Amino acid sequence: MRVSPERKSFKADFVAGMPGAISSVPDGMASGVLAGVSPVHGLYASFAGPLFGGMQTSTKLMVITTTSAAALAAGSAVADIPEEDRSGALILLTLMAGVVMVAAALLRLGRYTRFVSHSVMTGFLTGIAVNIVLGQVPDLAGADASGSVAVAKFFDVVSNPSSIDWRSLVTGVTALLLSVVLARTRLALFGSLIALVVPSAIVIGFGWGTVDRVSDVGTIPTGLPLPGLPDLGLLSPSLVSGALAVAVIVLVQGARVAEAAPNLDGSRSQADVDFSAQGIGNIGSAFFGGMPVGGSVGQTALNETAGARSRWGAVWSGIWMLIILVLFSGLVGKVPMPTLAAVLVFAAVGSIRPSRIRTILQSGPSSQIALATTFVATLFLPVTAAAGIGVALSLLLQLNQEAIDLSVVELVPGSDGALREQPAPRALADGQIVVLDVYGSLFYAGARTLQARLPDPGGAVNPEVILRLRGRTTLGATFFSAVRDYAKRLDAAGGRLYLSGVGEGASRYWDDERLAGQGIALEIYPSTDTIGESTRHAFAAAENRLVRVTERHDG
């Protein structure tokens, strides 16, 4: 993997990094506000994430920086920590989340992101967007609001209009209108910065002292950020669980970014490499006092639009951001809080995908339940809890789908010698040889569903069943348990179970010693290079056995 900049793309990446850095100023500050800490943590993360993580990504245009979902999850994890320790706890959480991501990469867990369903992720991100919009209304209106969740704070402001400061409201609405209008013009790349600067000038020019500013939230240091170690004394179980939740959210979001931003040279993204890159980005962010970072959909799209050609587009974004911090950090404290709220609201509304939601709602009950459940959980529960519910729901849906999708068919030879499929019989007949094939997963719920759908041998005499398993490379313990029970039922009826097309792993599992030790009457026919050969051998063995049984009975 080449890390050094390429001559042919140097200029494009160098120029593309500047719009990304400029837009990161309001976005980074807004993320800090969203997490309930000083905006400076978002600013530091906005240079450290792209700089450290950008060197490692396999998705070359991915920008690793602050994201709304990670900010909300981190803020939820540190919300109950005393205010004087909250910043330190957030930095420690960022470090732990980074370590978890690197560990996930080393364990090659990238392939498991596909088990988080599209419906669950859409419900979660839509809930995040609505949470941001509702939660930023108090800052947008300059009102003090009470409530444990964003919905409650929103209704508290709406039901008490007297608490609204009109100057703050004008400032916030002006920033929001500028964002909307500029997004449709050639100035779209710099729209968020203009929406921040113009209202700030209005507040300063008119001397509106009632409008809260960034300096009221926390001190903004000047000069070059210096590295430091997080305070390990703030470690707690809730912080560990919060770091795990942030890591899961960041990694799943990063996988979605990789899907949306394919490499220009046609090379494939590697989930584990991107896991590691995001982990390194978080570790770097923590050492420079930043907050959690991850693959950003918006910043990655901006990087692509600005003409970046390689991973150095993101790296230059981090370098430009660092230069901006050194030169202009003194001005950051003058930014009005309502403008940051407006930036968040605009970005949140833009992240909602109505067409995607409509598609999911038209996809059946399972998808509808997943979307609605995750959306509601995100609105009314802490984000870390909602993320856990989303992951658990995805796994349940996967298991449920495996069980629903499994089907058992009978293979019947026709007069022309070809095999034809027909529904498997519900019960077996005397002396009948049945060849069965299975479609669907045989893990967990799928194996139990198979057990329920196999033909009933009760009441039959000498039934023979051949279960075709070609193409099954691994079979779990639940499947073996189901097969063992069915083999015993057939044996009790004087019949026999044959497994054909069995892979090497299953053949080793069902060795003669194991079968004898468990008292199981079962015959194994390993797969061969010729499709159907092992099944024909099993069928011939079943016929010979029936002849022998019949002869003994007649004798």
XYZ file of C-alpha atoms in Angstrom:
555
model
C 0.000 0.000 0.000
C 1.550 3.276 -1.138
C 1.470 6.063 1.471
C 3.646 8.776 -0.054
C 1.882 11.320 -2.335
C 1.885 10.678 -6.078
C 3.091 13.372 -8.436
C 0.143 12.984 -10.823
C -2.435 13.605 -8.076
C -0.483 15.957 -5.789
C -1.981 19.225 -7.029
C -5.575 17.912 -7.060
C -5.246 16.545 -3.514
C -3.478 19.677 -2.247
C -6.299 21.934 -3.526
C -9.119 19.541 -2.528
C -7.947 19.508 1.074
C -8.677 23.205 1.614
C -12.503 23.149 1.206
C -12.591 20.127 3.494
C -10.582 21.946 6.161
C -12.708 25.100 5.892
C -15.959 23.166 6.255
C -14.434 21.230 9.159
C -14.222 24.395 11.251
C -17.980 24.749 11.818
C -18.575 20.998 11.594
C -15.899 20.208 14.175
C -17.079 22.899 16.563
C -20.671 21.747 16.173
C -19.661 18.154 16.959
C -18.060 19.294 20.205
C -21.278 21.082 21.146
C -23.248 17.967 20.217
C -21.136 15.887 22.587
C -21.738 18.382 25.396
C -18.109 19.547 25.672
C -16.012 22.461 24.468
C -15.973 22.897 20.662
C -12.179 22.759 20.813
C -12.347 18.951 21.075
C -14.147 18.823 17.748
C -11.612 21.180 16.173
C -8.662 19.092 17.349
C -10.332 15.904 16.125
C -10.912 17.535 12.730
C -7.181 17.829 12.096
C -5.983 14.676 13.891
C -8.521 12.271 12.373
C -7.772 13.011 8.696
C -4.038 13.382 9.355
C -3.431 10.133 11.257
C -6.243 7.992 9.885
C -6.006 9.244 6.310
C -2.570 7.681 5.881
C -3.954 4.177 6.397
C -7.311 3.916 4.599
C -7.956 1.408 1.825
C -10.965 3.515 0.792
C -8.764 6.241 -0.605
C -11.240 9.132 -0.588
C -12.604 8.380 2.882
C -12.235 11.289 5.300
C -11.924 10.252 8.948
C -13.252 13.111 11.041
C -16.017 13.970 13.481
C -19.476 12.509 12.805
C -22.814 13.346 14.361
C -23.551 9.754 15.356
C -20.194 9.306 17.109
C -20.524 12.708 18.812
C -23.988 11.900 20.161
C -22.880 8.452 21.342
C -19.815 9.902 23.065
C -21.886 12.688 24.609
C -24.388 10.139 25.910
C -21.559 8.124 27.516
C -20.068 11.130 29.394
C -23.331 12.951 30.168
C -23.434 11.848 33.830
C -19.765 12.647 34.509
C -19.140 15.887 36.469
C -18.574 18.819 34.154
C -15.013 19.420 35.334
C -14.050 15.840 34.343
C -16.165 15.527 31.209
C -13.535 16.678 28.722
C -10.923 14.326 30.149
C -13.396 11.451 30.102
C -14.266 12.158 26.467
C -10.588 12.064 25.464
C -10.095 8.771 27.338
C -13.204 7.344 25.667
C -11.779 8.332 22.285
C -8.535 6.498 23.036
C -10.369 3.344 24.157
C -12.634 3.424 21.103
C -9.533 3.670 18.890
C -7.920 0.685 20.611
C -11.129 -1.338 20.137
C -11.164 -0.483 16.425
C -7.546 -1.538 15.943
C -8.263 -4.770 17.837
C -11.277 -5.392 15.581
C -8.999 -4.984 12.563
C -6.411 -7.416 13.956
C -9.174 -9.960 14.652
C -10.476 -9.462 11.079
C -13.999 -8.581 12.179
C -14.679 -6.414 9.126
C -16.874 -9.046 7.510
C -19.332 -8.872 10.406
C -20.469 -5.338 9.577
C -22.783 -6.855 6.968
C -24.822 -8.407 9.786
C -26.060 -4.955 10.822
C -29.126 -4.707 8.632
C -29.793 -1.829 6.263
C -33.153 -1.202 7.956
C -31.618 -0.986 11.429
C -28.827 1.352 10.295
C -31.278 3.603 8.443
C -33.570 3.772 11.488
C -30.619 4.577 13.737
C -29.168 7.315 11.509
C -32.615 8.822 10.885
C -33.218 8.860 14.635
C -29.822 10.528 15.118
C -30.759 13.211 12.562
C -34.126 13.928 14.188
C -32.463 13.960 17.609
C -29.982 16.564 16.413
C -32.687 18.788 14.912
C -34.855 18.671 18.032
C -31.913 18.897 20.431
C -30.456 21.997 18.780
C -33.671 24.040 18.949
C -32.816 25.408 22.447
C -29.386 26.662 21.281
C -30.881 27.963 18.054
C -33.431 29.979 20.015
C -31.176 30.929 22.935
C -33.546 29.239 25.396
C -32.860 27.245 28.541
C -34.630 23.896 28.175
C -35.095 20.996 30.564
C -35.535 17.351 29.686
C -33.537 14.133 29.547
C -33.927 13.615 25.797
C -33.999 15.905 22.766
C -37.740 15.448 22.239
C -38.473 16.685 25.766
C -36.178 19.702 25.349
C -37.842 20.610 22.073
C -41.340 20.566 23.547
C -40.145 22.502 26.588
C -38.996 25.362 24.300
C -42.151 25.220 22.144
C -44.432 25.262 25.184
C -42.529 28.190 26.776
C -41.968 30.747 23.979
C -41.219 33.449 26.555
C -37.866 31.755 27.208
C -36.720 32.413 23.613
C -34.128 35.154 23.102
C -35.100 36.875 19.837
C -31.527 37.970 19.093
C -30.301 34.388 19.334
C -33.205 33.217 17.206
C -32.441 35.795 14.515
C -28.768 34.759 14.562
C -29.580 31.066 14.248
C -32.255 31.486 11.574
C -29.925 33.733 9.543
C -27.223 31.062 9.627
C -29.754 28.387 8.674
C -31.128 30.409 5.733
C -27.606 31.139 4.483
C -26.789 27.411 4.609
C -29.906 26.531 2.609
C -29.459 29.243 -0.014
C -25.698 28.841 -0.492
C -26.049 25.067 -0.898
C -27.700 25.765 -4.279
C -24.942 28.058 -5.549
C -21.298 27.871 -6.586
C -20.392 28.785 -3.016
C -21.758 25.480 -1.712
C -18.288 24.237 -0.735
C -17.867 27.224 1.594
C -21.513 27.581 2.605
C -21.120 26.382 6.187
C -18.205 28.755 6.802
C -20.090 31.754 5.350
C -23.122 30.775 7.438
C -20.855 30.955 10.464
C -18.991 34.186 9.647
C -21.896 36.444 8.567
C -24.093 35.932 11.671
C -20.994 36.283 13.846
C -20.324 39.689 12.263
C -23.948 40.699 12.880
C -23.760 39.742 16.564
C -20.473 41.596 17.052
C -21.590 44.613 15.005
C -24.850 45.116 16.891
C -23.316 44.263 20.253
C -25.862 41.556 21.091
C -24.483 40.495 24.445
C -27.372 38.129 25.216
C -26.300 35.759 22.432
C -24.111 32.958 23.826
C -20.726 32.482 22.205
C -18.267 29.605 22.016
C -16.029 31.284 24.615
C -18.930 30.990 27.092
C -18.795 27.194 26.753
C -15.057 26.767 27.212
C -11.683 28.380 26.710
C -10.210 28.053 23.218
C -6.421 27.639 23.472
C -4.287 29.525 20.965
C -1.300 28.237 19.064
C -0.226 24.750 18.031
C -2.053 21.873 19.812
C 0.383 19.767 21.820
C 0.058 16.008 22.411
C -0.649 14.596 25.840
C -1.764 11.419 27.586
C -5.424 10.978 28.608
C -6.226 10.775 32.317
C -6.511 7.030 33.000
C -7.875 7.799 36.468
C -11.243 8.624 34.875
C -11.713 5.038 33.669
C -15.111 3.564 34.566
C -17.413 0.734 33.374
C -19.808 3.217 31.764
C -16.921 4.776 29.853
C -15.817 1.350 28.599
C -19.334 0.480 27.404
C -19.573 3.910 25.778
C -16.277 3.332 23.944
C -17.552 -0.028 22.657
C -20.769 1.582 21.418
C -18.846 4.390 19.701
C -16.534 1.840 18.069
C -19.459 -0.177 16.701
C -21.205 2.936 15.350
C -18.027 4.275 13.734
C -17.083 0.949 12.154
C -20.519 0.274 10.694
C -20.755 3.841 9.380
C -17.262 3.514 7.925
C -18.311 0.390 6.024
C -21.211 2.350 4.516
C -18.824 5.159 3.489
C -16.612 2.602 1.741
C -19.628 1.377 -0.247
C -20.551 4.937 -1.262
C -17.019 6.038 -2.246
C -15.391 3.350 -4.433
C -11.738 3.805 -5.313
C -11.072 5.642 -8.563
C -8.426 3.099 -9.640
C -10.881 0.218 -9.329
C -9.141 -1.398 -6.343
C -11.395 -2.874 -3.685
C -11.710 -1.468 -0.190
C -10.680 -3.719 2.688
C -12.915 -3.426 5.734
C -10.222 -4.475 8.201
C -7.741 -1.930 6.831
C -10.363 0.816 7.172
C -11.102 -0.441 10.714
C -7.437 0.009 11.569
C -7.288 3.441 9.923
C -10.261 4.702 11.925
C -8.752 3.258 15.091
C -5.438 5.032 14.457
C -7.367 8.227 13.710
C -9.087 7.992 17.108
C -5.861 7.258 18.953
C -4.238 10.264 17.289
C -7.283 12.395 18.090
C -7.134 11.361 21.761
C -3.448 12.250 22.114
C -4.204 15.748 20.797
C -7.264 16.286 22.987
C -9.835 15.434 20.322
C -13.107 13.508 20.340
C -14.166 10.336 18.462
C -13.782 10.306 14.687
C -14.852 7.971 11.910
C -15.561 7.754 8.221
C -17.748 10.784 7.441
C -20.327 10.557 4.670
C -20.529 14.339 4.219
C -16.802 15.089 4.339
C -16.004 12.142 2.063
C -18.531 13.409 -0.480
C -17.027 16.912 -0.205
C -13.535 15.490 -0.695
C -14.709 13.737 -3.854
C -16.539 16.833 -5.131
C -13.475 19.017 -4.519
C -11.474 16.815 -6.881
C -9.354 14.640 -4.562
C -7.650 11.740 -6.358
C -6.030 9.799 -3.521
C -5.918 9.441 0.265
C -3.797 12.593 0.393
C -6.907 14.685 -0.201
C -7.994 13.765 3.343
C -4.459 14.136 4.721
C -4.128 17.641 3.262
C -7.498 18.463 4.794
C -6.008 17.657 8.213
C -2.883 19.698 7.481
C -4.895 22.725 6.313
C -7.094 22.388 9.395
C -4.023 22.475 11.632
C -2.818 25.664 9.880
C -6.235 27.276 10.371
C -6.170 26.400 14.065
C -2.735 27.943 14.542
C -3.591 31.160 12.687
C -7.230 31.762 13.638
C -7.933 29.970 16.921
C -8.362 33.341 18.626
C -11.439 34.075 16.513
C -13.180 30.795 17.329
C -14.352 31.994 20.737
C -16.357 34.816 19.115
C -18.612 32.442 17.150
C -22.250 32.579 18.366
C -23.670 29.269 19.599
C -26.904 29.615 17.539
C -24.829 29.476 14.331
C -23.342 26.126 15.353
C -26.839 24.885 16.118
C -27.894 25.999 12.634
C -24.950 24.123 11.060
C -25.983 20.959 12.890
C -29.650 21.296 11.946
C -28.815 21.850 8.279
C -26.459 18.861 8.172
C -28.926 16.637 10.043
C -31.845 17.431 7.743
C -29.613 16.831 4.730
C -28.631 13.381 6.030
C -32.227 12.107 6.077
C -32.959 9.937 3.035
C -36.749 9.838 2.397
C -36.397 7.588 -0.677
C -34.401 5.048 1.315
C -36.985 5.096 4.100
C -39.824 4.598 1.605
C -38.047 1.624 0.064
C -37.618 -0.006 3.472
C -41.256 0.623 4.413
C -42.276 -1.170 1.213
C -40.035 -4.164 1.917
C -42.236 -6.089 4.330
C -42.976 -6.367 8.076
C -39.460 -7.362 9.196
C -37.866 -4.300 7.625
C -40.638 -2.029 8.912
C -40.274 -3.327 12.473
C -36.476 -2.951 12.362
C -36.677 0.623 11.065
C -39.385 1.745 13.506
C -37.892 0.039 16.571
C -34.405 1.462 16.062
C -35.768 4.927 15.234
C -37.911 5.091 18.388
C -35.105 3.685 20.563
C -32.727 6.365 19.267
C -35.236 9.109 20.075
C -36.082 8.064 23.622
C -33.022 6.171 24.892
C -29.351 7.081 25.274
C -27.566 6.662 21.959
C -25.293 3.939 23.357
C -28.354 1.914 24.418
C -30.027 2.489 21.050
C -26.875 1.268 19.277
C -26.902 -1.910 21.377
C -30.563 -2.487 20.583
C -29.830 -1.966 16.892
C -27.022 -4.545 16.852
C -29.107 -7.076 18.822
C -32.094 -6.492 16.545
C -29.930 -7.034 13.459
C -28.761 -10.394 14.807
C -32.317 -11.444 15.681
C -33.515 -10.491 12.214
C -30.660 -12.481 10.688
C -31.556 -15.575 12.691
C -35.250 -15.141 11.949
C -34.543 -14.768 8.233
C -32.371 -17.872 8.239
C -35.241 -19.842 9.746
C -37.845 -18.406 7.363
C -35.733 -18.864 4.234
C -34.895 -22.518 4.868
C -36.741 -25.054 2.731
C -36.480 -28.828 2.299
C -37.263 -30.435 -1.055
C -37.362 -34.020 -2.295
C -35.280 -35.010 -5.320
C -37.123 -37.530 -7.491
C -35.498 -39.224 -10.522
C -37.548 -38.857 -13.689
C -37.950 -41.289 -16.577
C -35.176 -39.484 -18.434
C -32.782 -39.937 -15.515
C -32.870 -36.277 -14.489
C -33.641 -35.273 -10.912
C -36.724 -33.187 -10.277
C -37.685 -31.250 -7.181
C -40.970 -31.578 -5.361
C -42.134 -30.648 -1.857
C -40.711 -32.939 0.799
C -43.241 -35.377 2.279
C -44.501 -34.645 5.761
C -44.273 -38.289 6.782
C -42.313 -41.310 5.571
C -43.817 -44.538 4.213
C -42.734 -48.147 4.798
C -39.584 -49.080 2.907
C -39.425 -45.683 1.223
C -36.132 -44.115 0.073
C -36.310 -40.319 0.155
C -33.573 -38.024 -1.159
C -33.741 -34.562 0.411
C -31.976 -31.343 -0.480
C -31.867 -28.212 1.696
C -31.906 -24.521 0.742
C -30.900 -21.905 3.283
C -28.617 -21.572 6.271
C -28.095 -24.534 8.611
C -26.767 -22.486 11.516
C -28.670 -21.901 14.753
C -32.330 -21.243 13.963
C -31.909 -22.696 10.469
C -30.811 -26.046 11.918
C -33.810 -26.109 14.257
C -36.110 -25.266 11.351
C -34.586 -28.160 9.381
C -35.289 -30.484 12.294
C -38.948 -29.423 12.260
C -39.303 -29.820 8.469
C -37.711 -33.233 8.006
C -40.303 -35.960 7.183
C -41.721 -37.683 10.260
C -40.547 -41.327 10.511
C -43.102 -42.161 13.210
C -45.370 -45.024 12.152
C -43.185 -46.024 9.188
C -41.190 -49.261 8.909
C -37.671 -49.301 7.459
C -37.691 -45.746 6.026
C -34.445 -44.623 4.357
C -33.546 -40.910 4.157
C -30.650 -39.389 2.209
C -29.852 -35.796 3.178
C -27.783 -34.033 0.507
C -25.307 -31.505 1.950
C -23.101 -30.630 -1.001
C -21.536 -27.166 -0.746
C -21.797 -26.987 3.042
C -18.254 -26.173 4.101
C -18.978 -25.836 7.838
C -21.781 -27.169 9.996
C -22.461 -25.979 13.537
C -23.145 -27.896 16.731
C -26.893 -27.186 16.506
C -27.024 -28.916 13.105
C -25.155 -31.962 14.404
C -27.542 -32.163 17.343
C -30.543 -32.055 15.004
C -29.048 -34.753 12.733
C -28.207 -36.965 15.690
C -31.774 -36.820 16.993
C -33.264 -37.530 13.565
C -30.882 -40.449 12.961
C -31.993 -41.994 16.257
C -35.676 -41.632 15.291
C -35.034 -43.349 11.957
C -33.050 -46.109 13.668
C -35.936 -46.710 16.077
C -38.203 -47.189 13.035
C -35.771 -49.676 11.500
C -34.502 -47.129 8.989
C -31.259 -45.321 8.336
C -30.039 -41.777 7.674
C -27.435 -41.125 4.993
C -25.524 -37.869 4.583
C -24.211 -37.330 1.045
C -21.960 -34.638 -0.418
C -20.449 -34.103 3.026
C -17.416 -31.813 3.215
C -14.121 -32.752 4.798
C -14.815 -30.985 8.113
C -18.128 -32.756 8.720
C -16.622 -36.085 7.648
C -13.963 -35.731 10.322
C -16.607 -34.828 12.899
C -18.791 -37.869 12.171
C -15.999 -40.465 12.400
C -16.737 -44.096 13.272
C -15.541 -43.721 16.853
C -17.859 -40.783 17.552
C -20.847 -42.502 15.933
C -20.257 -45.703 17.904
C -19.771 -43.796 21.154
C -23.150 -42.041 20.763
C -24.952 -45.119 19.449
C -25.956 -43.435 16.194
C -26.836 -45.379 13.031
C -25.618 -42.997 10.362
C -23.747 -43.396 7.081
C -21.508 -40.709 5.575
C -20.708 -40.267 1.874
C -18.113 -37.545 1.335
C -18.383 -35.244 -1.659
C -16.419 -35.941 -4.816
C -15.518 -33.894 -7.880
C -18.527 -35.372 -9.691
C -21.799 -33.701 -8.712
C -24.373 -36.242 -7.537
C -21.920 -39.149 -7.294
C -21.996 -39.422 -3.496
C -25.809 -39.212 -3.519
C -26.025 -42.077 -6.060
C -23.720 -44.152 -3.859
C -25.907 -43.414 -0.833
C -29.037 -44.359 -2.823
C -27.475 -47.658 -3.885
C -26.517 -48.395 -0.265
C -30.080 -47.666 0.868
C -31.491 -50.017 -1.777
C -29.093 -52.813 -0.763
C -29.965 -52.350 2.882
C -33.693 -52.550 2.153
C -33.113 -55.790 0.206
C -31.203 -57.295 3.117
C -33.820 -56.202 5.635
C -36.613 -57.619 3.461
C -34.778 -60.930 3.017
C -34.255 -61.270 6.759
C -37.915 -60.509 7.366
C -39.096 -63.037 4.766
C -36.681 -65.637 6.068
